[in-house]
mmCIF file of C-alpha atoms in Angstrom:
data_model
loop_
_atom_site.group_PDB
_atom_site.id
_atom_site.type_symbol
_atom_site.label_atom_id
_atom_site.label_comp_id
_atom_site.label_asym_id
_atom_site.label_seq_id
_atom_site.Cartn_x
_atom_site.Cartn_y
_atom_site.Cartn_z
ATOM 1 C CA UNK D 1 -54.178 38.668 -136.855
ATOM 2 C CA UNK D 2 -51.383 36.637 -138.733
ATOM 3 C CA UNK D 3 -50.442 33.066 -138.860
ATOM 4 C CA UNK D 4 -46.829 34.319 -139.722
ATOM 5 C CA UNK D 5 -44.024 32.672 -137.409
ATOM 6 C CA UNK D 6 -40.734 33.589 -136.793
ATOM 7 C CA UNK D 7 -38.051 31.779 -139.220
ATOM 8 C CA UNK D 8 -36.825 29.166 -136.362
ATOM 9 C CA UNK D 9 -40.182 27.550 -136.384
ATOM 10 C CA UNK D 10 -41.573 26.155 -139.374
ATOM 11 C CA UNK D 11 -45.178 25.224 -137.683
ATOM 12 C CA UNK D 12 -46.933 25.799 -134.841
ATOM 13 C CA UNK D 13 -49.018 23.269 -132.931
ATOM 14 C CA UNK D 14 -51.853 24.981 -130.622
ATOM 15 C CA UNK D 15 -54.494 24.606 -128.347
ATOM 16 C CA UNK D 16 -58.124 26.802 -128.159
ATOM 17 C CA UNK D 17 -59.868 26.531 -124.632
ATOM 18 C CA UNK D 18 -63.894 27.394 -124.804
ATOM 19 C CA UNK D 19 -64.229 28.356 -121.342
ATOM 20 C CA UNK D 20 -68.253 28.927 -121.466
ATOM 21 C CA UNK D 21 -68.114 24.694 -121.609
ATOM 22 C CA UNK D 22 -65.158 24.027 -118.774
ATOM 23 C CA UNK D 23 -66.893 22.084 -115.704
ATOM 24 C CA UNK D 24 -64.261 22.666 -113.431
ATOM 25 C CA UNK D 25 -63.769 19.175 -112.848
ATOM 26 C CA UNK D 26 -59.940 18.716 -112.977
ATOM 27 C CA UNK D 27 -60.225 15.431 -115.689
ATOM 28 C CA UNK D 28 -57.233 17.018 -117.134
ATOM 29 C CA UNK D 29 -55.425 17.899 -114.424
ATOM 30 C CA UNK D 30 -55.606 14.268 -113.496
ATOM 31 C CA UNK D 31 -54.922 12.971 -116.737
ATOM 32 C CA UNK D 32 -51.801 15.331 -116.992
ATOM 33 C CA UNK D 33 -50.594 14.594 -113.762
ATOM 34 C CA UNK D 34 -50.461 10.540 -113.849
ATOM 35 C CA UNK D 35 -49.222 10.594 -117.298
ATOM 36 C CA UNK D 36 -46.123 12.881 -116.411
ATOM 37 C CA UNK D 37 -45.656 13.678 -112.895
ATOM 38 C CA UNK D 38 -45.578 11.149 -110.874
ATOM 39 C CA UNK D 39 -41.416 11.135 -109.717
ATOM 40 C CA UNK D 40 -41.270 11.991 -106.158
ATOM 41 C CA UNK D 41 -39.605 15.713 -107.096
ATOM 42 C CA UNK D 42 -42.541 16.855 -108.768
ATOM 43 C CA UNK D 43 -45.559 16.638 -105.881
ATOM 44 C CA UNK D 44 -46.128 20.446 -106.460
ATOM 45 C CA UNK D 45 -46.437 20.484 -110.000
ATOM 46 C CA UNK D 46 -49.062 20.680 -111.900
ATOM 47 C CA UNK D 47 -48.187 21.271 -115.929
ATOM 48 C CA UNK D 48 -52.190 21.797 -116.255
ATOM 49 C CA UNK D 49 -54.371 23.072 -113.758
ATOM 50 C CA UNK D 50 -57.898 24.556 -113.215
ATOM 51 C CA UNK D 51 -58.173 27.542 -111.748
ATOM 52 C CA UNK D 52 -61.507 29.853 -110.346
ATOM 53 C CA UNK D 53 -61.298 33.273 -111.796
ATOM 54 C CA UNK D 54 -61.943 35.901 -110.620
ATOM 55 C CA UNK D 55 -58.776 34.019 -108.076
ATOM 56 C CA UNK D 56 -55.135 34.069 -107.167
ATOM 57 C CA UNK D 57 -54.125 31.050 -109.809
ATOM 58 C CA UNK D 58 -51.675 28.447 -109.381
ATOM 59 C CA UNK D 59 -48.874 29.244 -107.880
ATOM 60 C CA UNK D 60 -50.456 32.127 -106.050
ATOM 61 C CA UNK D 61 -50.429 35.794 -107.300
ATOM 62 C CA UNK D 62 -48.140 34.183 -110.222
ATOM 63 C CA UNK D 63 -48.844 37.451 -112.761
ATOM 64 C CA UNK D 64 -47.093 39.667 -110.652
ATOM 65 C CA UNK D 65 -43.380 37.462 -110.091
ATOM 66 C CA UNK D 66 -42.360 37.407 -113.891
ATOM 67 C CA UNK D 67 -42.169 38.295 -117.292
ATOM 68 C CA UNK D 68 -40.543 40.943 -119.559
ATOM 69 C CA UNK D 69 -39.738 44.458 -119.792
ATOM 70 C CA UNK D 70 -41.531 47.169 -121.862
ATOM 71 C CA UNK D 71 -38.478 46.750 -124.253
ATOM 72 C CA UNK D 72 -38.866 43.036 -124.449
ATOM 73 C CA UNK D 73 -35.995 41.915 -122.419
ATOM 74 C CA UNK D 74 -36.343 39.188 -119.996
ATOM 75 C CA UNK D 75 -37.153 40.285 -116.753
ATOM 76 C CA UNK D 76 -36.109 38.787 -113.370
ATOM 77 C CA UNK D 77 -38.893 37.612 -111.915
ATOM 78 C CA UNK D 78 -39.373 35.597 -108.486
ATOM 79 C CA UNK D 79 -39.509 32.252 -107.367
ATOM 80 C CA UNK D 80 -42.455 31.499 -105.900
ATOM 81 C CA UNK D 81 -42.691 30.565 -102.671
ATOM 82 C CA UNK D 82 -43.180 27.037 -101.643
ATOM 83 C CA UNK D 83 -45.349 28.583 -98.629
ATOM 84 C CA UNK D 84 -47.830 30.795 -99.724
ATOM 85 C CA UNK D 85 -47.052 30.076 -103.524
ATOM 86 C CA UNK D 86 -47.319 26.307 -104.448
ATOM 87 C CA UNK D 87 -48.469 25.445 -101.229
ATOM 88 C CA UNK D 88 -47.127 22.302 -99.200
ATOM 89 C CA UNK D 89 -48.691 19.438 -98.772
ATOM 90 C CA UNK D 90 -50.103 18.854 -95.344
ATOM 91 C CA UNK D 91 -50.044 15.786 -92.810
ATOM 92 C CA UNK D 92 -53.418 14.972 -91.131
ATOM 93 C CA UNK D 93 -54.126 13.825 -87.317
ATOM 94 C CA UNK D 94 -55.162 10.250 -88.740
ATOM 95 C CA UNK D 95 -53.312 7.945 -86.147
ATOM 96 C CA UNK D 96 -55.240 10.741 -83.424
ATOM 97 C CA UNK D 97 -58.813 10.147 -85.138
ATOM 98 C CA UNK D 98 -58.635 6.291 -85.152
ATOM 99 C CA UNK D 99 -57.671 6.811 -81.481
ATOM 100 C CA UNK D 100 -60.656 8.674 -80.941
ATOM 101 C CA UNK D 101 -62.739 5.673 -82.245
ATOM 102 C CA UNK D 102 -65.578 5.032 -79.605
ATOM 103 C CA UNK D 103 -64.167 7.816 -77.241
ATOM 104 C CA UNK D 104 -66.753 10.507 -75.688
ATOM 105 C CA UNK D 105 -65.281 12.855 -77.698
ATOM 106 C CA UNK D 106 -64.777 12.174 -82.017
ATOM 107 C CA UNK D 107 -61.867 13.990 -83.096
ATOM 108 C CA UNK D 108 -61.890 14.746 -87.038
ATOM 109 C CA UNK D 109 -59.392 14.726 -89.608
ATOM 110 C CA UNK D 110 -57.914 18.314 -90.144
ATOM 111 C CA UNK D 111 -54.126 19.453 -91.034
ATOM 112 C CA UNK D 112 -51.858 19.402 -87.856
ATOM 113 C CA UNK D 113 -50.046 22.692 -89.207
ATOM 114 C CA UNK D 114 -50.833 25.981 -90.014
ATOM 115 C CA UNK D 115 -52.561 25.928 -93.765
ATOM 116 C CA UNK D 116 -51.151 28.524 -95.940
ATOM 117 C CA UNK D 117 -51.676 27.563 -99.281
ATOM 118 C CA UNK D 118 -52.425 25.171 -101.761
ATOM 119 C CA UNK D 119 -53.508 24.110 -105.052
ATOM 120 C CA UNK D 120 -57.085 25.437 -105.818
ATOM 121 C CA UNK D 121 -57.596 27.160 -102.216
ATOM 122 C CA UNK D 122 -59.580 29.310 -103.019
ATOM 123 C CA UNK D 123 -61.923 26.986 -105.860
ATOM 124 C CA UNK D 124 -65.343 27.988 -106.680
ATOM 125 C CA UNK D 125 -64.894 31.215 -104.288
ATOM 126 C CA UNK D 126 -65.321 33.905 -106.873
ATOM 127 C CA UNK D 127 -66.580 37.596 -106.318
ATOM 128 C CA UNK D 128 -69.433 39.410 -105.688
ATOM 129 C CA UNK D 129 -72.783 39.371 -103.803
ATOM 130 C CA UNK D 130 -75.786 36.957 -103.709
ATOM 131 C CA UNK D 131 -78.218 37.055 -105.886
ATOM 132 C CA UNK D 132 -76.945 40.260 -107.369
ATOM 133 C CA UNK D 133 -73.835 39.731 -109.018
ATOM 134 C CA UNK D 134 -71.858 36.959 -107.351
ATOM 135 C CA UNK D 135 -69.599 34.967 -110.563
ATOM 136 C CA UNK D 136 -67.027 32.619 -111.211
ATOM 137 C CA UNK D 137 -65.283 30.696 -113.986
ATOM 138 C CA UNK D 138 -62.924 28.310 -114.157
ATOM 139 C CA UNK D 139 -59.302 28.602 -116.375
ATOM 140 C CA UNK D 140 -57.187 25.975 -117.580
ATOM 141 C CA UNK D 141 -53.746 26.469 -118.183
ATOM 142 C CA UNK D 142 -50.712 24.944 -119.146
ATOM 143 C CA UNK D 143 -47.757 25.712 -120.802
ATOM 144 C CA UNK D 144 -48.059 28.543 -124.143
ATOM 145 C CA UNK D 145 -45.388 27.310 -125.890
ATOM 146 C CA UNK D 146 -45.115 30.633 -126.639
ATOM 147 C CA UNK D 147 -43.393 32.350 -130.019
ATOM 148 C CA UNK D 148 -41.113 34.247 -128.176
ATOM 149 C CA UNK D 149 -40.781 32.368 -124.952
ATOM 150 C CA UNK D 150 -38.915 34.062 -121.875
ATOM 151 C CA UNK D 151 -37.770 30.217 -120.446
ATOM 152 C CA UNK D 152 -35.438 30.081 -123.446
ATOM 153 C CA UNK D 153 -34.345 33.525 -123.560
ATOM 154 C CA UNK D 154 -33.345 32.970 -119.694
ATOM 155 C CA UNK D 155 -31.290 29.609 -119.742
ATOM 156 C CA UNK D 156 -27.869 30.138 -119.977
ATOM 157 C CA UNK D 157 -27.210 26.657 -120.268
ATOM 158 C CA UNK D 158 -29.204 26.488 -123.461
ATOM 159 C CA UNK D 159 -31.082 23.718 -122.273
ATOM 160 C CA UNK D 160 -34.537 24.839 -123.628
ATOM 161 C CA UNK D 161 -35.558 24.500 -126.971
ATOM 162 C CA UNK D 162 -38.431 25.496 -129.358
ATOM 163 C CA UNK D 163 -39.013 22.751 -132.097
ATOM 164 C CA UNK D 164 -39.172 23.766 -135.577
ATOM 165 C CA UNK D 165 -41.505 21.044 -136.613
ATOM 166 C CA UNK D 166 -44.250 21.238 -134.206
ATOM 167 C CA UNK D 167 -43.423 24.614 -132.221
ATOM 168 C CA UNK D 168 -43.291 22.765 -128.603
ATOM 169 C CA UNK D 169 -41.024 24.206 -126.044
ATOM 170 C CA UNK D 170 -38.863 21.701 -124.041
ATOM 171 C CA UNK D 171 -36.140 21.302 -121.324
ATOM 172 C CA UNK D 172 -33.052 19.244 -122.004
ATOM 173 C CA UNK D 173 -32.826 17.926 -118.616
ATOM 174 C CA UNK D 174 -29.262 16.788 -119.358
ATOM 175 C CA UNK D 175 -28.165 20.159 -119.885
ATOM 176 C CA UNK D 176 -30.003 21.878 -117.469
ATOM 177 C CA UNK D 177 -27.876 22.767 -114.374
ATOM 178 C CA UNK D 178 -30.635 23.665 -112.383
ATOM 179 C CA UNK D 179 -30.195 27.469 -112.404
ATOM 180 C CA UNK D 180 -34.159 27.980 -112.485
ATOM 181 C CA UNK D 181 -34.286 31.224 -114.830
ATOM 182 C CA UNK D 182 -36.668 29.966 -116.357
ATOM 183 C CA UNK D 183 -38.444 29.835 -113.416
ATOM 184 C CA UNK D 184 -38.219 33.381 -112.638
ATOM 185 C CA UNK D 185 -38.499 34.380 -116.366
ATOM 186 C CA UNK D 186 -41.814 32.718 -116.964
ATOM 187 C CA UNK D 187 -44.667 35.214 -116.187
ATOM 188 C CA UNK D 188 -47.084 32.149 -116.178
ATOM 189 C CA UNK D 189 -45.208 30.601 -114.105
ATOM 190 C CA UNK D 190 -45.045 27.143 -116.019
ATOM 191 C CA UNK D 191 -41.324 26.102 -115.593
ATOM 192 C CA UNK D 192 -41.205 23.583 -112.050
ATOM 193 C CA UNK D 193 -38.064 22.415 -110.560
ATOM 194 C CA UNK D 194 -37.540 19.213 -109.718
ATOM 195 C CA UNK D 195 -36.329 19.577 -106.085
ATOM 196 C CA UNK D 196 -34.597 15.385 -106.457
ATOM 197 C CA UNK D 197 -33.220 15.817 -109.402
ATOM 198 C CA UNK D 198 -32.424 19.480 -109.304
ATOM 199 C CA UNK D 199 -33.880 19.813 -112.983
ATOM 200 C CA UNK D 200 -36.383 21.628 -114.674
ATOM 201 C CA UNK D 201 -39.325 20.602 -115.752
ATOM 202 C CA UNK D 202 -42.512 21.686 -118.074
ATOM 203 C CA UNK D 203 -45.453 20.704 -119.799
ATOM 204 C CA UNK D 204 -44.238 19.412 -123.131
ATOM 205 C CA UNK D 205 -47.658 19.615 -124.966
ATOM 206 C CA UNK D 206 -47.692 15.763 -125.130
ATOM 207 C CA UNK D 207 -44.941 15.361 -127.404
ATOM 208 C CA UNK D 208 -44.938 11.921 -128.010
ATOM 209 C CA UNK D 209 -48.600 11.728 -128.501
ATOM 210 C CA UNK D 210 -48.368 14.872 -130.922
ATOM 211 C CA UNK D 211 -45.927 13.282 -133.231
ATOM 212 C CA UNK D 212 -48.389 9.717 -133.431
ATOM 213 C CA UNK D 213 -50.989 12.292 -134.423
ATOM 214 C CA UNK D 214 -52.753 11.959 -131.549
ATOM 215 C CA UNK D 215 -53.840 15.285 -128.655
ATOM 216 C CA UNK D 216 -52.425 16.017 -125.690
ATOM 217 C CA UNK D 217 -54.115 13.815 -122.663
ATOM 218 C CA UNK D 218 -55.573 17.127 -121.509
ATOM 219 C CA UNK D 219 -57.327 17.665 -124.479
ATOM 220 C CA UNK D 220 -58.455 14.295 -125.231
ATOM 221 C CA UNK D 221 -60.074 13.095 -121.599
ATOM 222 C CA UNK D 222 -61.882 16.553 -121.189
ATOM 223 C CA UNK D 223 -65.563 15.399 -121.009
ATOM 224 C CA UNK D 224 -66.762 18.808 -121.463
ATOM 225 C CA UNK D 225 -65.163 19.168 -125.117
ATOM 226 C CA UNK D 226 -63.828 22.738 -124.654
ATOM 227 C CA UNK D 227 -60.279 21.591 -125.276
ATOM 228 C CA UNK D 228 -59.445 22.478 -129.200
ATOM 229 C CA UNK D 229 -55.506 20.940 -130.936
ATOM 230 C CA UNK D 230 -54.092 21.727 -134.168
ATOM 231 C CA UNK D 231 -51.845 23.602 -136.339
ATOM 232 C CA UNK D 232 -52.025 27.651 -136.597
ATOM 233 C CA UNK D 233 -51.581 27.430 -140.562
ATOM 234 C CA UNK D 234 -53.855 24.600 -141.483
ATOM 235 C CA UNK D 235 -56.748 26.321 -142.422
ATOM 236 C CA UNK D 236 -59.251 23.122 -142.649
ATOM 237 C CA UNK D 237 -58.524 22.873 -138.820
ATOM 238 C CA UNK D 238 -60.104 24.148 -136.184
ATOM 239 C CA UNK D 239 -57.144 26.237 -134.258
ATOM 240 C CA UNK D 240 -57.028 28.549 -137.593
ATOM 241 C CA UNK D 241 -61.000 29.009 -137.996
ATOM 242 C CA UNK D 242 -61.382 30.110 -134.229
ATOM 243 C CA UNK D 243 -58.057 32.235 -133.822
ATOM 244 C CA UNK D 244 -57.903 33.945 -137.447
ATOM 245 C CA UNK D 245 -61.015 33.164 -139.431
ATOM 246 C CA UNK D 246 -63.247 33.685 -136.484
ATOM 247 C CA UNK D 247 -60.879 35.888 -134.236
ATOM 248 C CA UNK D 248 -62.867 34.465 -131.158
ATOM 249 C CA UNK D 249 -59.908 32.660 -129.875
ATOM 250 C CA UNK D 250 -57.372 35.212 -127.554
ATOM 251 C CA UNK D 251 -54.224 34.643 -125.848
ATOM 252 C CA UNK D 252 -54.200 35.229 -121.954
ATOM 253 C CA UNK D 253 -51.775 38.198 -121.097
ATOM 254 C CA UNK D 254 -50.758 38.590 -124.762
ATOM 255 C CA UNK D 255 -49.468 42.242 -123.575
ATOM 256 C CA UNK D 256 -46.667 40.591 -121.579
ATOM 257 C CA UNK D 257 -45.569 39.924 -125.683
ATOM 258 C CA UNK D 258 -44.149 36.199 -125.284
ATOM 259 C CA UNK D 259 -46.664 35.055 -128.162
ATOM 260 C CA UNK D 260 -48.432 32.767 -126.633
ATOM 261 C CA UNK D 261 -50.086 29.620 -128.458
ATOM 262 C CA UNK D 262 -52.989 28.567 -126.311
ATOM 263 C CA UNK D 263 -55.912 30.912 -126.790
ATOM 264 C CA UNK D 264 -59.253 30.974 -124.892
ATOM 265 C CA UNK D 265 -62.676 31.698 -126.280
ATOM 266 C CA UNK D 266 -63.657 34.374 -123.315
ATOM 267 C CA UNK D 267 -66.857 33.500 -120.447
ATOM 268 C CA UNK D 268 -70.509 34.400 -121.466
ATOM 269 C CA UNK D 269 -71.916 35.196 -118.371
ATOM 270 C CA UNK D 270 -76.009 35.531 -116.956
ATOM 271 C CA UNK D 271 -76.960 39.272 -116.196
ATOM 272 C CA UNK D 272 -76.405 41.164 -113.076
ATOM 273 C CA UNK D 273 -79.739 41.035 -110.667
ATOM 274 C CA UNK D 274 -81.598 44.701 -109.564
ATOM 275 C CA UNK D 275 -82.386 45.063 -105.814
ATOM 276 C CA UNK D 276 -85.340 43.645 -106.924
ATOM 277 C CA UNK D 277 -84.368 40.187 -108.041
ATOM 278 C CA UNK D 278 -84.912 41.488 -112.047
ATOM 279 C CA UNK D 279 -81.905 41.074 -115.086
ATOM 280 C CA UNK D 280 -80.587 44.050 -115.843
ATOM 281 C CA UNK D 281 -78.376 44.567 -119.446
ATOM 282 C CA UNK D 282 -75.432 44.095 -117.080
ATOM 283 C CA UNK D 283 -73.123 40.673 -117.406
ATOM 284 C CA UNK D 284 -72.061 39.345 -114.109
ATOM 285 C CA UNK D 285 -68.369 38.720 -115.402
ATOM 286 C CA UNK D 286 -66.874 42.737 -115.386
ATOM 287 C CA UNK D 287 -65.975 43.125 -119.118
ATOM 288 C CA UNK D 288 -62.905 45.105 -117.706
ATOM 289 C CA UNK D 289 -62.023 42.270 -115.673
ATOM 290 C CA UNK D 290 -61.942 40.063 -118.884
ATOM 291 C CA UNK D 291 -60.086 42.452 -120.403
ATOM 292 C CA UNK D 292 -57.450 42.458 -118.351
ATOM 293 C CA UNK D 293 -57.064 38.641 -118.738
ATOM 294 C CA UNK D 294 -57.431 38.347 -122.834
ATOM 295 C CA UNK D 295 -57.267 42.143 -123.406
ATOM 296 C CA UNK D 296 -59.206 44.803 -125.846
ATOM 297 C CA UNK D 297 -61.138 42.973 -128.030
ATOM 298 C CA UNK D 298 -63.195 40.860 -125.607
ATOM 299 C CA UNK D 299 -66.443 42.600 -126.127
ATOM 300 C CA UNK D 300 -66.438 42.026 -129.848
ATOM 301 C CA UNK D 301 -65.871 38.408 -129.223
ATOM 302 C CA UNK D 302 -68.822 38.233 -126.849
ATOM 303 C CA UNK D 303 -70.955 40.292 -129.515
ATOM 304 C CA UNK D 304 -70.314 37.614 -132.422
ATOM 305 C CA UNK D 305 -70.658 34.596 -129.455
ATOM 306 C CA UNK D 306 -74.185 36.150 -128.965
ATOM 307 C CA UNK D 307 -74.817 36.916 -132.095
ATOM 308 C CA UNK D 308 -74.082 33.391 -134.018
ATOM 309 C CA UNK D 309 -75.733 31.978 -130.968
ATOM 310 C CA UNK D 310 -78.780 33.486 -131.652
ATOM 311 C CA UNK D 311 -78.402 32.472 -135.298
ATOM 312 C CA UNK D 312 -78.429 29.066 -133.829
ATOM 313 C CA UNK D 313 -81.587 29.565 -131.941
ATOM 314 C CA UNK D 314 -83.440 30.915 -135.089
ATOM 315 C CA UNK D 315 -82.542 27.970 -136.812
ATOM 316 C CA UNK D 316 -80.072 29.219 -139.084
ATOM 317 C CA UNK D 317 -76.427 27.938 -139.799
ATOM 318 C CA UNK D 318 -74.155 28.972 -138.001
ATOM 319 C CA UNK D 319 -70.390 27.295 -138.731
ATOM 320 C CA UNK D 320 -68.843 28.987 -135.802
ATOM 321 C CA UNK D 321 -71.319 27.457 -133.495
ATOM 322 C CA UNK D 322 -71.105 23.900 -134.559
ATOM 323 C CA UNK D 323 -67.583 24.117 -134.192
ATOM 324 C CA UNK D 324 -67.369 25.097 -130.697
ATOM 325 C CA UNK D 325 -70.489 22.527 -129.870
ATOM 326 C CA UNK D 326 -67.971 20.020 -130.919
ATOM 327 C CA UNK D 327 -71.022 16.899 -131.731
ATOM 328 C CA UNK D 328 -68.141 14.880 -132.620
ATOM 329 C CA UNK D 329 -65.125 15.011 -130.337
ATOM 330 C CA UNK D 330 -62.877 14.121 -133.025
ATOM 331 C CA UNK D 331 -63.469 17.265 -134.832
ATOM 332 C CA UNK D 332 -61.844 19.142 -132.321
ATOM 333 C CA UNK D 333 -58.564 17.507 -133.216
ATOM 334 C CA UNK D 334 -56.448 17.745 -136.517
ATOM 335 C CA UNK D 335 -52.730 15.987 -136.238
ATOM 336 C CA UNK D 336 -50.837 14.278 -137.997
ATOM 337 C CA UNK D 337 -48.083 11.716 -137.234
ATOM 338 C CA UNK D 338 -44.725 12.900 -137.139
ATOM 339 C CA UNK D 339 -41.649 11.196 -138.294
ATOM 340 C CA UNK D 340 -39.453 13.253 -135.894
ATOM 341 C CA UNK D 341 -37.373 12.317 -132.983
ATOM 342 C CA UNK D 342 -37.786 13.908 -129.167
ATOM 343 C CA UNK D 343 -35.118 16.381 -128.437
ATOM 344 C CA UNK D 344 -33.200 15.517 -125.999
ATOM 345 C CA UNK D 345 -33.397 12.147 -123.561
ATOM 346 C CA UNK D 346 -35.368 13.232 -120.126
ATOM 347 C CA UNK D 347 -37.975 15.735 -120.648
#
């Protein structure tokens, strides 16, 4: 692998998600969504999310609506629908249940419309069949900031930019008409519109907080310390020693060839059960299944994960694991403060 960037970025600011330590418990969806969305246009977004894999993600089925061609052109992808994609929100028979208050019959709260869809419908569901081989794991994701991203590539407007300080992606809401190519372009599905302001709008890797020298919100309320922020080319941090010393670190859908800058350290997973309740040398999470998520090299990473893990357990060192550990939460964090304005006004 290379740190090498193309010449319109001068650094690249990144994120590594261990996924053996995510808890599923949505701290930094939370965190992400009072921080930035909380305008009345952007009730459906979610810049981070958790989602259960093996699932459908968030918006719904959103690998198959976008993305680029084998050539590398952008691709016209779909909108997703706000239906069966994002998923509406719902109103609830609460003025019915009060009513029913001391009534022979207690009527309980429950959607008075048809549920479709919605953020994390289908959580903790997974695959498979008790005790045998039933498995689940939860992703993260936000915005990839990618090298080659398919947003910018899209707007006509030229209202998306890719910094050449830090490597963040952002809208410039001013100049954004509101077309929503980017929407359709991005195969992660990452671009929102604001349906008020008929605008736009993205994760923007916390920004502000990245140029104080300080992690994104996601990163930094995570209480399961999977959640690692740095530079690509500073080799003392940790983004460089997991993605290129290391190698454990791998983009998700890195075929769709946008470059993506927020890598994942692939599920360990318990072994598959016999029809006699015994382990067999079988994981539970289908290697091809994790290949098609972070591609080829997934069983190598798993190897060396084993294999420094039981260097751990013999008592030997083992650098890679006391990084991912994390004993000190400020490890997993190497900024520095920026003396760089925001592009743009509205982000």
């Amino acid at each position: 692998m290379s740190t090498q960037l193309p010449a319109f970025t001068q650094r690249q600011v990144s994120m590594v998600l261990d996924l053996n330590k995510c808890l599923g418990c949505h701290t930094c969806s939370i965190a992400c969504k009072k921080m930035w969305n909380t305008d009345p246009g952007t009730d459906y977004t979610y810049w981070n999310n958790v989602e259960t894999m093996p699932g459908k993600g968030y918006p719904a089925n959103y690998p198959q609506i976008g993305g680029r061609t084998e050539t590398g052109k952008v691709k016209r992808g779909q909108i997703p629908n706000m239906d069966t994609g994002y998923g509406r929100s719902w109103s609830f028979n609460h003025k019915d249940v009060l009513a029913s208050t001391g009534q022979p019959v207690k009527l309980w709260i429950k959607p008075k419309e048809e549920v479709k869809w919605g953020p994390n419908f289908d959580e903790d569901e997974g695959t498979g069949h008790y005790p045998q081989d039933n498995h689940y794991f939860y992703l993260p994701r936000l915005c990839n900031h990618c090298t080659h991203p398919a947003c910018l590539d899209a707007c006509p407007r030229g209202a998306i930019e890719k910094r050449e300080h830090d490597g963040i992606v952002l809208v410039n809401q001013d100049r954004c008409h509101g077309y929503r190519f980017c929407v359709e372009a991005c195969p992660y599905k990452k671009v929102y519109f604001d349906h008020v302001r008929q605008v736009s709008a993205k994760c923007i890797f916390c920004a502000p907080r990245v140029e104080e020298g300080v992690a994104p919100a996601c990163a930094r309320q995570c209480p399961g310390r999977l959640r690692f922020v740095g530079y690509r080319d500073d080799q003392d941090g940790p983004i460089w020693k997991l993605v290129e010393k290391y190698q454990v670190a791998l983009p998700l859908h890195g075929e769709w060839g946008l470059g993506p800058n927020v890598f994942y350290v692939p599920p360990m997973s318990p072994s598959k059960m016999d029809d006699r309740g015994r382990p067999t040398d079988e994981p539970r999470i289908p290697l091809a299944y994790l290949e098609s998520l972070f591609g080829p090299r997934v069983k190598d990473v798993l190897n060396l994960l084993h294999a420094e893990r039981d260097k751990k357990k013999r008592g030997e060192k083992s650098e890679l694991m006391d990084l991912l550990i994390a004993y000190n939460w400020n490890d997993n964090f190497k900024l520095e403060p920026q003396q760089r304005e925001v592009f743009g006004e509205r982000h």
